[in-house]
Short mmCIF file of C-alpha atoms in Angstrom, two decimals:
data_model
loop_
_atom_site.label_atom_id
_atom_site.label_comp_id
_atom_site.label_asym_id
_atom_site.label_seq_id
_atom_site.Cartn_x
_atom_site.Cartn_y
_atom_site.Cartn_z
CA UNK A 1 -145.35 160.55 179.53
CA UNK A 2 -147.22 161.05 183.08
CA UNK A 3 -150.38 160.72 185.12
CA UNK A 4 -149.03 162.96 187.55
CA UNK A 5 -151.51 165.50 189.37
CA UNK A 6 -151.68 169.13 188.25
CA UNK A 7 -149.46 168.32 184.99
CA UNK A 8 -151.68 170.17 182.62
CA UNK A 9 -150.76 173.81 182.60
CA UNK A 10 -153.77 176.35 182.87
CA UNK A 11 -154.38 179.23 180.72
CA UNK A 12 -151.25 181.48 180.27
CA UNK A 13 -149.36 179.15 182.68
CA UNK A 14 -145.86 177.51 182.23
CA UNK A 15 -145.15 174.32 184.31
CA UNK A 16 -141.83 173.36 185.22
CA UNK A 17 -140.15 170.58 187.47
CA UNK A 18 -137.48 170.29 189.82
CA UNK A 19 -135.21 172.86 188.93
CA UNK A 20 -136.19 175.90 187.01
CA UNK A 21 -134.98 179.47 186.03
CA UNK A 22 -136.01 182.76 185.00
CA UNK A 23 -133.51 184.68 182.98
CA UNK A 24 -133.39 188.62 182.37
CA UNK A 25 -130.36 189.45 180.47
CA UNK A 26 -127.67 187.67 182.14
CA UNK A 27 -129.14 187.21 185.46
CA UNK A 28 -130.84 183.94 186.72
CA UNK A 29 -133.28 183.63 189.09
CA UNK A 30 -133.26 179.92 190.02
CA UNK A 31 -135.63 177.67 192.04
CA UNK A 32 -134.05 174.17 192.94
CA UNK A 33 -135.92 171.67 194.88
CA UNK A 34 -134.32 168.90 196.98
CA UNK A 35 -135.77 165.36 195.62
CA UNK A 36 -135.53 161.79 196.24
CA UNK A 37 -135.68 159.67 199.34
CA UNK A 38 -138.29 160.99 201.54
CA UNK A 39 -138.78 164.31 199.31
CA UNK A 40 -141.38 164.29 196.88
CA UNK A 41 -141.08 165.51 193.37
CA UNK A 42 -141.60 169.35 192.99
CA UNK A 43 -143.94 171.01 190.12
CA UNK A 44 -143.72 174.88 189.72
CA UNK A 45 -146.64 176.63 187.92
CA UNK A 46 -145.87 179.73 186.72
CA UNK A 47 -148.51 182.29 186.06
CA UNK A 48 -146.35 185.09 183.79
CA UNK A 49 -149.35 187.51 183.33
CA UNK A 50 -149.93 187.56 187.22
CA UNK A 51 -146.26 187.19 188.29
CA UNK A 52 -146.75 184.34 190.36
CA UNK A 53 -144.93 181.00 190.78
CA UNK A 54 -147.24 178.03 192.74
CA UNK A 55 -145.39 175.17 194.12
CA UNK A 56 -146.79 171.73 194.25
CA UNK A 57 -145.69 168.37 195.92
CA UNK A 58 -146.37 165.14 193.53
CA UNK A 59 -147.10 162.98 196.74
CA UNK A 60 -150.70 161.37 196.21
CA UNK A 61 -150.70 158.28 198.51
CA UNK A 62 -148.24 159.75 201.00
CA UNK A 63 -149.33 159.50 204.57
CA UNK A 64 -148.21 162.42 205.95
CA UNK A 65 -147.46 163.07 209.67
CA UNK A 66 -147.17 166.53 211.74
CA UNK A 67 -143.80 168.04 211.41
CA UNK A 68 -142.70 166.22 208.37
CA UNK A 69 -140.73 167.76 205.61
CA UNK A 70 -142.87 168.17 202.51
CA UNK A 71 -140.16 169.86 200.25
CA UNK A 72 -136.73 171.63 200.17
CA UNK A 73 -136.17 174.47 198.26
CA UNK A 74 -133.36 176.85 197.19
CA UNK A 75 -133.84 180.10 195.34
CA UNK A 76 -131.00 181.90 194.69
CA UNK A 77 -129.68 184.56 191.98
CA UNK A 78 -126.84 184.09 189.73
CA UNK A 79 -125.20 186.56 187.78
CA UNK A 80 -124.58 184.48 184.68
CA UNK A 81 -124.87 180.93 183.20
CA UNK A 82 -121.56 179.57 184.55
CA UNK A 83 -122.37 181.07 187.93
CA UNK A 84 -125.74 179.20 187.85
CA UNK A 85 -123.88 175.72 187.22
CA UNK A 86 -121.43 176.54 190.06
CA UNK A 87 -124.15 177.08 192.45
CA UNK A 88 -126.10 174.19 191.27
CA UNK A 89 -122.92 171.90 191.45
CA UNK A 90 -122.23 172.93 195.07
CA UNK A 91 -125.91 172.55 196.42
CA UNK A 92 -126.39 169.22 194.87
CA UNK A 93 -122.76 167.77 195.44
CA UNK A 94 -123.11 165.11 192.78
CA UNK A 95 -119.36 164.92 192.55
CA UNK A 96 -119.31 161.48 194.63
CA UNK A 97 -121.71 160.00 192.04
CA UNK A 98 -119.68 160.88 189.25
CA UNK A 99 -116.74 159.05 190.71
CA UNK A 100 -118.51 155.90 190.39
CA UNK A 101 -118.28 156.60 186.64
CA UNK A 102 -114.53 156.81 186.75
CA UNK A 103 -113.86 153.48 184.82
CA UNK A 104 -115.60 155.12 181.43
CA UNK A 105 -113.11 157.89 182.11
CA UNK A 106 -115.56 160.73 183.04
CA UNK A 107 -113.61 161.65 186.26
CA UNK A 108 -110.70 159.74 186.28
CA UNK A 109 -108.92 162.51 184.12
CA UNK A 110 -107.49 165.59 185.77
CA UNK A 111 -109.99 167.95 187.25
CA UNK A 112 -109.31 171.46 186.08
CA UNK A 113 -109.88 174.90 187.51
CA UNK A 114 -111.85 176.90 185.36
CA UNK A 115 -111.20 180.67 186.11
CA UNK A 116 -113.77 183.44 185.38
CA UNK A 117 -112.31 186.23 183.30
CA UNK A 118 -114.77 188.52 184.96
CA UNK A 119 -114.20 187.87 188.87
CA UNK A 120 -111.24 185.93 188.63
CA UNK A 121 -113.17 182.76 190.75
CA UNK A 122 -112.55 179.40 189.91
CA UNK A 123 -114.67 176.52 189.52
CA UNK A 124 -113.74 172.68 189.17
CA UNK A 125 -114.59 170.77 185.67
CA UNK A 126 -113.70 167.60 183.84
CA UNK A 127 -111.85 168.36 180.43
CA UNK A 128 -114.13 166.80 177.38
CA UNK A 129 -111.04 164.47 177.06
CA UNK A 130 -112.74 162.57 179.90
CA UNK A 131 -115.90 162.19 178.17
CA UNK A 132 -117.39 158.31 178.07
CA UNK A 133 -118.36 157.10 174.99
CA UNK A 134 -118.93 154.31 172.41
CA UNK A 135 -121.41 152.23 169.87
CA UNK A 136 -124.90 151.41 170.24
CA UNK A 137 -126.64 149.51 168.02
CA UNK A 138 -130.43 151.51 168.17
CA UNK A 139 -130.33 154.33 165.70
CA UNK A 140 -129.36 151.93 162.52
CA UNK A 141 -130.80 148.55 163.43
CA UNK A 142 -133.34 149.41 165.67
CA UNK A 143 -134.85 146.12 166.79
CA UNK A 144 -133.63 144.19 163.90
CA UNK A 145 -130.68 142.91 165.52
CA UNK A 146 -129.03 139.46 165.48
CA UNK A 147 -126.15 137.77 166.95
CA UNK A 148 -124.13 138.10 163.45
CA UNK A 149 -124.90 141.38 162.95
CA UNK A 150 -123.92 142.28 166.49
CA UNK A 151 -120.46 140.26 166.09
CA UNK A 152 -119.65 142.45 162.37
CA UNK A 153 -120.14 145.69 163.91
CA UNK A 154 -118.10 144.79 166.72
CA UNK A 155 -115.43 143.67 164.29
CA UNK A 156 -115.56 146.86 162.06
CA UNK A 157 -115.67 149.56 164.59
CA UNK A 158 -111.88 149.10 165.32
CA UNK A 159 -111.03 148.68 161.57
CA UNK A 160 -112.49 151.69 159.73
CA UNK A 161 -111.97 155.53 160.31
CA UNK A 162 -115.31 155.92 162.17
CA UNK A 163 -115.71 158.55 164.95
CA UNK A 164 -115.25 156.16 167.88
CA UNK A 165 -112.20 154.53 166.74
CA UNK A 166 -110.52 158.24 166.08
CA UNK A 167 -111.87 159.68 169.23
CA UNK A 168 -112.09 156.47 171.76
CA UNK A 169 -110.16 153.44 170.45
CA UNK A 170 -107.06 155.05 168.87
CA UNK A 171 -106.68 157.12 172.07
CA UNK A 172 -106.85 154.20 174.38
CA UNK A 173 -109.84 155.66 175.91
CA UNK A 174 -112.54 153.52 177.56
CA UNK A 175 -115.10 152.43 175.04
CA UNK A 176 -118.46 150.85 175.51
CA UNK A 177 -120.07 148.66 172.73
CA UNK A 178 -123.71 148.56 173.79
CA UNK A 179 -126.47 146.20 172.66
CA UNK A 180 -130.02 147.79 172.66
CA UNK A 181 -133.63 146.35 172.05
CA UNK A 182 -134.14 143.41 170.08
CA UNK A 183 -132.34 140.68 172.07
CA UNK A 184 -135.07 139.92 174.28
CA UNK A 185 -138.02 137.53 173.80
CA UNK A 186 -140.54 140.44 174.39
CA UNK A 187 -140.59 143.69 176.34
CA UNK A 188 -141.29 142.45 179.95
CA UNK A 189 -139.88 139.16 179.48
CA UNK A 190 -136.17 139.35 179.88
CA UNK A 191 -135.36 136.32 178.36
CA UNK A 192 -132.67 135.75 175.24
CA UNK A 193 -134.71 135.22 171.78
CA UNK A 194 -132.61 132.00 170.81
CA UNK A 195 -133.81 132.33 167.57
CA UNK A 196 -131.65 135.65 167.01
CA UNK A 197 -128.92 134.68 169.65
CA UNK A 198 -128.66 131.09 169.41
CA UNK A 199 -125.23 131.14 171.63
CA UNK A 200 -126.76 133.55 174.08
CA UNK A 201 -125.74 136.96 175.20
CA UNK A 202 -122.42 135.68 177.34
CA UNK A 203 -120.10 134.82 174.39
CA UNK A 204 -120.96 138.18 172.94
CA UNK A 205 -119.80 139.95 176.24
CA UNK A 206 -116.82 138.30 176.38
CA UNK A 207 -116.23 138.89 172.75
CA UNK A 208 -116.30 142.64 173.19
CA UNK A 209 -114.30 142.41 176.52
CA UNK A 210 -111.59 140.42 174.46
CA UNK A 211 -111.50 143.86 172.27
CA UNK A 212 -110.97 145.89 175.51
CA UNK A 213 -114.38 147.48 175.32
CA UNK A 214 -117.27 147.59 177.92
CA UNK A 215 -120.19 145.44 177.11
CA UNK A 216 -123.27 147.38 177.47
CA UNK A 217 -126.96 145.97 177.25
CA UNK A 218 -130.28 147.60 176.97
CA UNK A 219 -133.46 147.15 179.47
CA UNK A 220 -136.50 148.50 180.35
CA UNK A 221 -137.17 146.94 183.86
CA UNK A 222 -140.17 148.77 184.71
CA UNK A 223 -142.30 147.86 181.64
CA UNK A 224 -144.43 144.91 180.97
CA UNK A 225 -146.67 144.23 177.79
CA UNK A 226 -149.10 141.74 176.69
CA UNK A 227 -146.79 139.45 175.45
CA UNK A 228 -144.62 138.90 178.34
CA UNK A 229 -145.13 135.95 180.77
CA UNK A 230 -145.27 138.62 183.84
CA UNK A 231 -148.70 139.64 182.41
CA UNK A 232 -150.53 136.36 182.18
CA UNK A 233 -148.79 134.94 184.86
CA UNK A 234 -148.47 137.66 187.83
CA UNK A 235 -151.33 139.80 186.88
CA UNK A 236 -151.41 141.21 190.49
CA UNK A 237 -147.71 142.75 189.59
CA UNK A 238 -149.09 144.78 186.79
CA UNK A 239 -149.96 148.37 188.16
CA UNK A 240 -153.73 149.36 188.26
CA UNK A 241 -155.63 152.66 188.87
CA UNK A 242 -158.21 152.95 191.50
CA UNK A 243 -161.03 151.58 189.22
CA UNK A 244 -158.97 148.44 188.41
CA UNK A 245 -157.88 149.51 184.89
CA UNK A 246 -154.59 148.98 183.90
CA UNK A 247 -151.98 151.80 184.07
CA UNK A 248 -151.15 152.66 180.39
CA UNK A 249 -147.46 153.84 180.28
CA UNK A 250 -147.06 154.63 176.69
CA UNK A 251 -147.52 153.13 173.18
CA UNK A 252 -144.89 151.73 170.98
CA UNK A 253 -145.73 150.39 167.39
CA UNK A 254 -142.53 148.10 167.38
CA UNK A 255 -143.99 146.11 170.19
CA UNK A 256 -147.12 145.41 171.48
CA UNK A 257 -148.73 148.59 170.97
CA UNK A 258 -149.67 150.02 174.73
CA UNK A 259 -147.43 148.74 177.32
CA UNK A 260 -147.69 149.26 181.11
CA UNK A 261 -146.22 149.41 184.26
CA UNK A 262 -145.01 147.02 187.34
CA UNK A 263 -146.60 147.65 190.98
CA UNK A 264 -143.37 148.80 192.53
CA UNK A 265 -144.56 148.48 196.19
CA UNK A 266 -144.74 144.72 196.00
CA UNK A 267 -141.70 142.79 197.38
CA UNK A 268 -141.99 140.31 194.60
CA UNK A 269 -141.74 142.87 191.95
CA UNK A 270 -138.24 144.13 193.93
CA UNK A 271 -137.22 140.83 193.60
CA UNK A 272 -137.84 140.27 190.22
CA UNK A 273 -135.98 143.34 189.22
CA UNK A 274 -133.13 142.35 191.44
CA UNK A 275 -132.75 139.26 189.75
CA UNK A 276 -132.92 140.92 186.06
CA UNK A 277 -129.92 143.12 186.93
CA UNK A 278 -128.04 140.31 188.56
CA UNK A 279 -128.50 137.92 185.53
CA UNK A 280 -127.45 140.73 183.21
CA UNK A 281 -124.48 141.74 185.03
CA UNK A 282 -123.07 138.44 186.92
CA UNK A 283 -124.41 135.92 184.59
CA UNK A 284 -124.32 137.61 180.96
CA UNK A 285 -121.49 139.96 181.74
CA UNK A 286 -122.78 143.35 180.77
CA UNK A 287 -121.03 146.24 182.80
CA UNK A 288 -123.06 149.03 181.30
CA UNK A 289 -126.59 148.78 181.29
CA UNK A 290 -128.80 151.20 179.77
CA UNK A 291 -131.99 151.33 181.78
CA UNK A 292 -134.65 152.74 179.81
CA UNK A 293 -138.63 154.06 180.19
CA UNK A 294 -137.72 154.73 183.66
CA UNK A 295 -140.26 157.40 184.35
CA UNK A 296 -142.79 154.40 184.26
CA UNK A 297 -142.03 153.83 187.77
CA UNK A 298 -143.21 157.34 188.92
CA UNK A 299 -146.76 156.44 187.46
CA UNK A 300 -149.36 156.71 190.04
CA UNK A 301 -151.75 153.79 190.63
CA UNK A 302 -153.52 151.93 193.23
CA UNK A 303 -150.52 150.41 194.58
CA UNK A 304 -151.04 146.96 196.62
CA UNK A 305 -149.03 148.07 199.60
CA UNK A 306 -150.22 151.64 199.60
CA UNK A 307 -147.78 154.67 199.62
CA UNK A 308 -146.70 156.94 197.31
CA UNK A 309 -145.34 156.45 193.72
CA UNK A 310 -141.98 158.48 194.45
CA UNK A 311 -141.32 156.27 197.51
CA UNK A 312 -141.53 153.03 195.60
CA UNK A 313 -139.50 154.63 192.66
CA UNK A 314 -137.05 155.40 195.07
CA UNK A 315 -136.63 151.97 196.32
CA UNK A 316 -136.73 150.37 193.00
CA UNK A 317 -133.86 152.46 191.78
CA UNK A 318 -131.91 151.72 194.92
CA UNK A 319 -132.09 148.20 193.98
CA UNK A 320 -131.43 148.33 190.38
CA UNK A 321 -128.15 150.40 191.15
CA UNK A 322 -127.09 148.55 193.93
CA UNK A 323 -124.35 146.80 192.00
CA UNK A 324 -121.43 148.97 191.69
CA UNK A 325 -119.13 145.96 190.45
CA UNK A 326 -119.44 142.69 189.20
CA UNK A 327 -118.90 139.33 191.51
CA UNK A 328 -115.33 139.14 190.04
CA UNK A 329 -114.56 142.98 191.07
CA UNK A 330 -115.12 144.96 187.61
CA UNK A 331 -116.66 148.35 187.57
CA UNK A 332 -120.26 148.72 186.57
CA UNK A 333 -122.29 151.78 185.48
CA UNK A 334 -125.61 152.54 184.50
CA UNK A 335 -127.37 154.90 181.99
CA UNK A 336 -130.54 156.27 183.04
CA UNK A 337 -133.25 156.90 180.07
CA UNK A 338 -136.60 158.59 180.33
CA UNK A 339 -135.81 159.50 183.95
CA UNK A 340 -137.75 161.97 186.24
CA UNK A 341 -134.68 164.22 186.77
CA UNK A 342 -135.55 165.00 190.56
CA UNK A 343 -135.87 161.52 191.99
CA UNK A 344 -133.11 160.34 189.82
CA UNK A 345 -130.02 162.05 189.74
CA UNK A 346 -128.56 160.33 192.77
CA UNK A 347 -129.00 156.96 191.32
CA UNK A 348 -128.37 157.69 187.76
CA UNK A 349 -125.54 160.34 187.60
CA UNK A 350 -125.24 159.40 183.80
CA UNK A 351 -128.43 160.14 182.42
CA UNK A 352 -130.15 160.81 178.65
CA UNK A 353 -131.56 164.58 179.29
CA UNK A 354 -134.05 164.38 176.42
CA UNK A 355 -136.09 162.92 173.74
CA UNK A 356 -134.94 160.29 171.29
CA UNK A 357 -132.98 161.80 168.36
CA UNK A 358 -133.56 159.97 164.90
CA UNK A 359 -131.66 159.77 161.67
CA UNK A 360 -133.76 162.81 160.17
CA UNK A 361 -134.45 166.47 161.17
CA UNK A 362 -138.13 166.33 161.96
CA UNK A 363 -140.88 163.60 162.11
CA UNK A 364 -143.25 165.87 160.51
CA UNK A 365 -146.34 163.71 160.78
CA UNK A 366 -145.89 163.07 164.49
CA UNK A 367 -145.07 166.96 164.66
CA UNK A 368 -148.61 167.63 163.31
CA UNK A 369 -150.46 165.81 166.16
CA UNK A 370 -148.70 167.99 168.50
CA UNK A 371 -146.26 165.36 170.11
CA UNK A 372 -143.64 167.33 171.70
CA UNK A 373 -141.37 164.59 172.59
CA UNK A 374 -141.10 163.10 169.32
CA UNK A 375 -137.96 161.41 167.94
CA UNK A 376 -136.03 163.73 165.79
CA UNK A 377 -132.86 165.47 165.59
CA UNK A 378 -134.44 168.78 165.99
CA UNK A 379 -136.37 167.94 169.22
CA UNK A 380 -133.20 165.85 170.93
CA UNK A 381 -131.22 169.07 169.92
CA UNK A 382 -133.63 171.36 171.99
CA UNK A 383 -133.18 169.24 175.16
CA UNK A 384 -129.53 168.84 174.87
CA UNK A 385 -129.32 172.90 174.48
CA UNK A 386 -132.02 173.29 177.11
CA UNK A 387 -130.51 170.96 179.74
CA UNK A 388 -126.99 172.05 179.35
CA UNK A 389 -126.86 173.75 182.89
CA UNK A 390 -127.39 170.20 184.06
CA UNK A 391 -124.61 168.98 182.68
CA UNK A 392 -121.31 168.57 184.91
CA UNK A 393 -123.58 169.72 187.95
CA UNK A 394 -126.05 167.21 188.52
CA UNK A 395 -125.63 164.87 185.31
CA UNK A 396 -123.05 163.71 183.19
CA UNK A 397 -125.64 164.58 180.12
CA UNK A 398 -125.91 161.80 177.56
CA UNK A 399 -127.43 163.98 174.54
CA UNK A 400 -128.16 160.79 172.53
CA UNK A 401 -126.15 159.63 169.55
CA UNK A 402 -124.33 161.32 166.67
CA UNK A 403 -124.66 160.53 163.22
CA UNK A 404 -122.14 160.76 160.41
CA UNK A 405 -123.39 158.34 157.85
CA UNK A 406 -124.79 158.68 154.48
CA UNK A 407 -126.15 154.99 154.33
CA UNK A 408 -129.82 155.00 155.76
CA UNK A 409 -130.05 158.72 156.83
CA UNK A 410 -131.90 161.78 155.67
CA UNK A 411 -129.84 164.60 157.72
CA UNK A 412 -127.80 166.73 155.60
CA UNK A 413 -124.04 167.33 156.03
CA UNK A 414 -124.85 170.84 158.02
CA UNK A 415 -127.56 168.91 160.47
CA UNK A 416 -124.89 166.54 161.14
CA UNK A 417 -122.47 168.89 161.95
CA UNK A 418 -124.96 170.77 164.12
CA UNK A 419 -125.65 167.37 166.17
CA UNK A 420 -122.33 166.43 166.35
CA UNK A 421 -120.91 169.86 167.74
CA UNK A 422 -123.75 170.84 170.09
CA UNK A 423 -123.57 167.30 171.88
CA UNK A 424 -120.24 167.66 172.29
CA UNK A 425 -120.01 171.33 173.43
CA UNK A 426 -123.05 170.79 175.56
CA UNK A 427 -123.08 167.39 177.18
CA UNK A 428 -120.79 164.89 178.14
CA UNK A 429 -121.44 161.59 176.38
CA UNK A 430 -120.32 160.65 173.04
CA UNK A 431 -122.37 157.73 171.36
CA UNK A 432 -122.68 156.40 168.01
CA UNK A 433 -125.11 153.92 165.74
CA UNK A 434 -123.59 154.11 162.34
CA UNK A 435 -122.56 150.92 160.53
CA UNK A 436 -118.66 151.16 160.57
CA UNK A 437 -118.45 149.05 157.43
CA UNK A 438 -120.47 151.13 155.51
CA UNK A 439 -119.06 154.35 155.77
CA UNK A 440 -118.25 156.34 152.31
CA UNK A 441 -115.52 158.23 151.57
CA UNK A 442 -117.06 161.58 152.06
CA UNK A 443 -118.66 159.86 155.25
CA UNK A 444 -115.02 159.24 156.55
CA UNK A 445 -113.96 162.89 155.45
CA UNK A 446 -116.76 164.30 157.42
CA UNK A 447 -115.65 162.32 160.38
CA UNK A 448 -112.00 163.36 160.44
CA UNK A 449 -113.59 167.02 160.21
CA UNK A 450 -115.57 166.44 163.16
CA UNK A 451 -112.87 164.46 165.10
CA UNK A 452 -110.34 167.56 164.34
CA UNK A 453 -112.90 169.84 165.80
CA UNK A 454 -113.85 167.95 169.09
CA UNK A 455 -109.78 168.06 169.55
CA UNK A 456 -109.68 171.83 169.15
CA UNK A 457 -112.87 172.46 171.53
CA UNK A 458 -112.12 169.99 174.15
CA UNK A 459 -110.31 172.07 176.58
CA UNK A 460 -112.78 174.16 177.63
CA UNK A 461 -116.46 174.41 178.97
CA UNK A 462 -119.69 175.79 177.22
CA UNK A 463 -122.48 177.97 178.25
CA UNK A 464 -125.63 178.37 176.00
CA UNK A 465 -128.30 181.09 175.80
CA UNK A 466 -131.25 181.63 173.54
CA UNK A 467 -131.27 184.87 171.47
CA UNK A 468 -134.79 184.32 169.44
CA UNK A 469 -136.81 181.34 168.54
CA UNK A 470 -134.80 178.25 167.34
CA UNK A 471 -131.55 180.37 167.96
CA UNK A 472 -128.85 180.14 170.36
CA UNK A 473 -125.70 181.44 171.34
CA UNK A 474 -122.99 179.36 172.51
CA UNK A 475 -119.80 180.64 174.56
CA UNK A 476 -117.06 179.01 176.14
CA UNK A 477 -116.17 180.00 180.09
CA UNK A 478 -112.96 181.14 178.83
CA UNK A 479 -114.42 183.35 176.37
CA UNK A 480 -111.97 182.17 173.61
CA UNK A 481 -114.84 180.37 171.81
CA UNK A 482 -118.28 181.86 170.39
CA UNK A 483 -120.92 180.02 168.57
CA UNK A 484 -124.43 180.11 167.14
CA UNK A 485 -126.65 177.54 166.42
CA UNK A 486 -129.65 177.86 164.13
CA UNK A 487 -132.25 175.27 164.34
CA UNK A 488 -135.03 176.97 162.25
CA UNK A 489 -136.37 176.25 159.27
CA UNK A 490 -134.83 179.57 157.72
CA UNK A 491 -131.88 181.50 157.53
CA UNK A 492 -131.77 184.15 160.35
CA UNK A 493 -130.36 187.67 160.41
CA UNK A 494 -128.65 188.45 163.70
CA UNK A 495 -127.71 192.07 164.67
CA UNK A 496 -124.33 192.78 166.59
CA UNK A 497 -126.40 194.18 169.62
CA UNK A 498 -127.58 190.66 170.34
CA UNK A 499 -124.48 188.95 170.77
CA UNK A 500 -121.38 191.47 170.82
CA UNK A 501 -119.15 188.69 172.00
CA UNK A 502 -119.89 186.56 169.12
CA UNK A 503 -119.13 189.84 166.53
CA UNK A 504 -116.08 190.48 168.15
CA UNK A 505 -114.65 187.00 167.88
CA UNK A 506 -115.77 186.87 164.30
CA UNK A 507 -113.84 190.22 163.67
CA UNK A 508 -110.60 189.26 165.71
CA UNK A 509 -110.74 185.10 165.71
CA UNK A 510 -110.64 182.74 163.09
CA UNK A 511 -113.56 180.55 162.03
CA UNK A 512 -113.93 176.86 163.24
CA UNK A 513 -116.74 176.30 161.21
CA UNK A 514 -118.58 178.93 159.43
CA UNK A 515 -122.03 179.18 158.00
CA UNK A 516 -122.63 182.92 157.77
CA UNK A 517 -123.77 184.57 154.85
CA UNK A 518 -123.93 188.48 154.07
CA UNK A 519 -121.56 189.12 157.16
CA UNK A 520 -121.58 192.90 157.63
CA UNK A 521 -120.36 194.87 160.48
CA UNK A 522 -123.90 195.44 162.46
CA UNK A 523 -125.40 192.14 161.41
CA UNK A 524 -124.84 188.90 159.62
CA UNK A 525 -127.13 185.82 158.39
CA UNK A 526 -126.90 182.47 159.55
CA UNK A 527 -127.70 179.30 157.70
CA UNK A 528 -130.81 177.40 158.52
CA UNK A 529 -130.12 174.17 160.44
CA UNK A 530 -126.29 175.05 161.03
CA UNK A 531 -123.70 175.89 163.61
CA UNK A 532 -120.97 178.46 163.24
CA UNK A 533 -118.15 178.51 165.82
CA UNK A 534 -115.09 181.17 165.81
CA UNK A 535 -112.35 181.03 167.96
CA UNK A 536 -110.41 184.25 169.12
#
């Protein structure tokens, strides 16, 4: 959701932001902009027919002076997917920011040197055994949460053979337990709803810490709804456009329908944001803050103090993430959600990189109206796949949750497999919302199978390329693992000439998970909504 200038493509155009690439075979032509701080967000307007790329800076309201740098761009060629990642990792130097996440285990483990079989060159990476992960309440309960329900989930998380217990708790890996939306009186009114949480949030954080987990909490700090006191008591804090109309930041029928954003140029608003974060961390005891709907901070409006949206966004993010520890010295991490990537990567190295998922493959009614960012497993998977090149380069990619339950879930077993395995191979955080106490014997059997596959796939790094609409070839840096993801609604026949490495692995290796039909020497059929993985 944006009101960014020039964000509507013209006829025959494709728009991209921040980092884009054009691929021909295994060769990538990449355009990468340095954003954040004094540099505005960049849009690429690609005219495929004319063979031109126009580059635009989103800086309305900026008072430019002679000699100012408007943009810094890097244009480079990469000979393959991993050289693309390695070059981005070198350009953006985000490793220092990753170090702040070490208490989640990401980066605290041994750095490995991955060897390129073709060139012999090595590149550092962190094994997937060091991925952060844990439980969050959203994708089962949504806003319908209360103190008793949260404490029941907390108790049962370590008592059943769910994915988080098998992969994190049993292995003594740091484990997040995060309360999502529903604890607050209203969005924009960040006070505890005592009807739902009569004892407040602090005792729950203490109970989470007592279990050895990391307490997490959801907030949407830039948002305000008509139900919140901010809207009525501080109407000047709400961002308006040049005509004096409220700037709409989106719509959510679980809240108060339309919602709005704060005017981040105001010192009082910055103090308000600082107070929200300080209370969550130092008063209530939460050390993993999921900060959502952050794109609202980049909405343009008639700012009270003038200036450009990206300047105010940068200042606000600096405030939101200023606390790296609690007052008692315990480490703190921030998960950015709904972030504009370019202005955010320095502040939110751990970030959601796509649309919300959902406990069903697609949301067909919303699909019909053309909502490309709709909550759906299918859409979320596309984002996880398409932005995998950012993982372990600029971000620790959060792909959203995996689903392994039968209760309150419309995904088939094959669909659960592809979500769980694509998230693991192509991103770097595993979160889970299934009710641990309601897993059936079949759910636990599937969980154990997925957990075993995680262990088998953990010692490699993975890349991905699109070979047909909704069909993707996944491969490991070592060359030992080859896979195919079919997100389409039909079985697809893939020829050997399209992915020779995969067919070589099928012939000489063994399947870790196999959803092929009609396998021949020159082609194979891959089932709909599935992932097939072979190891040499």
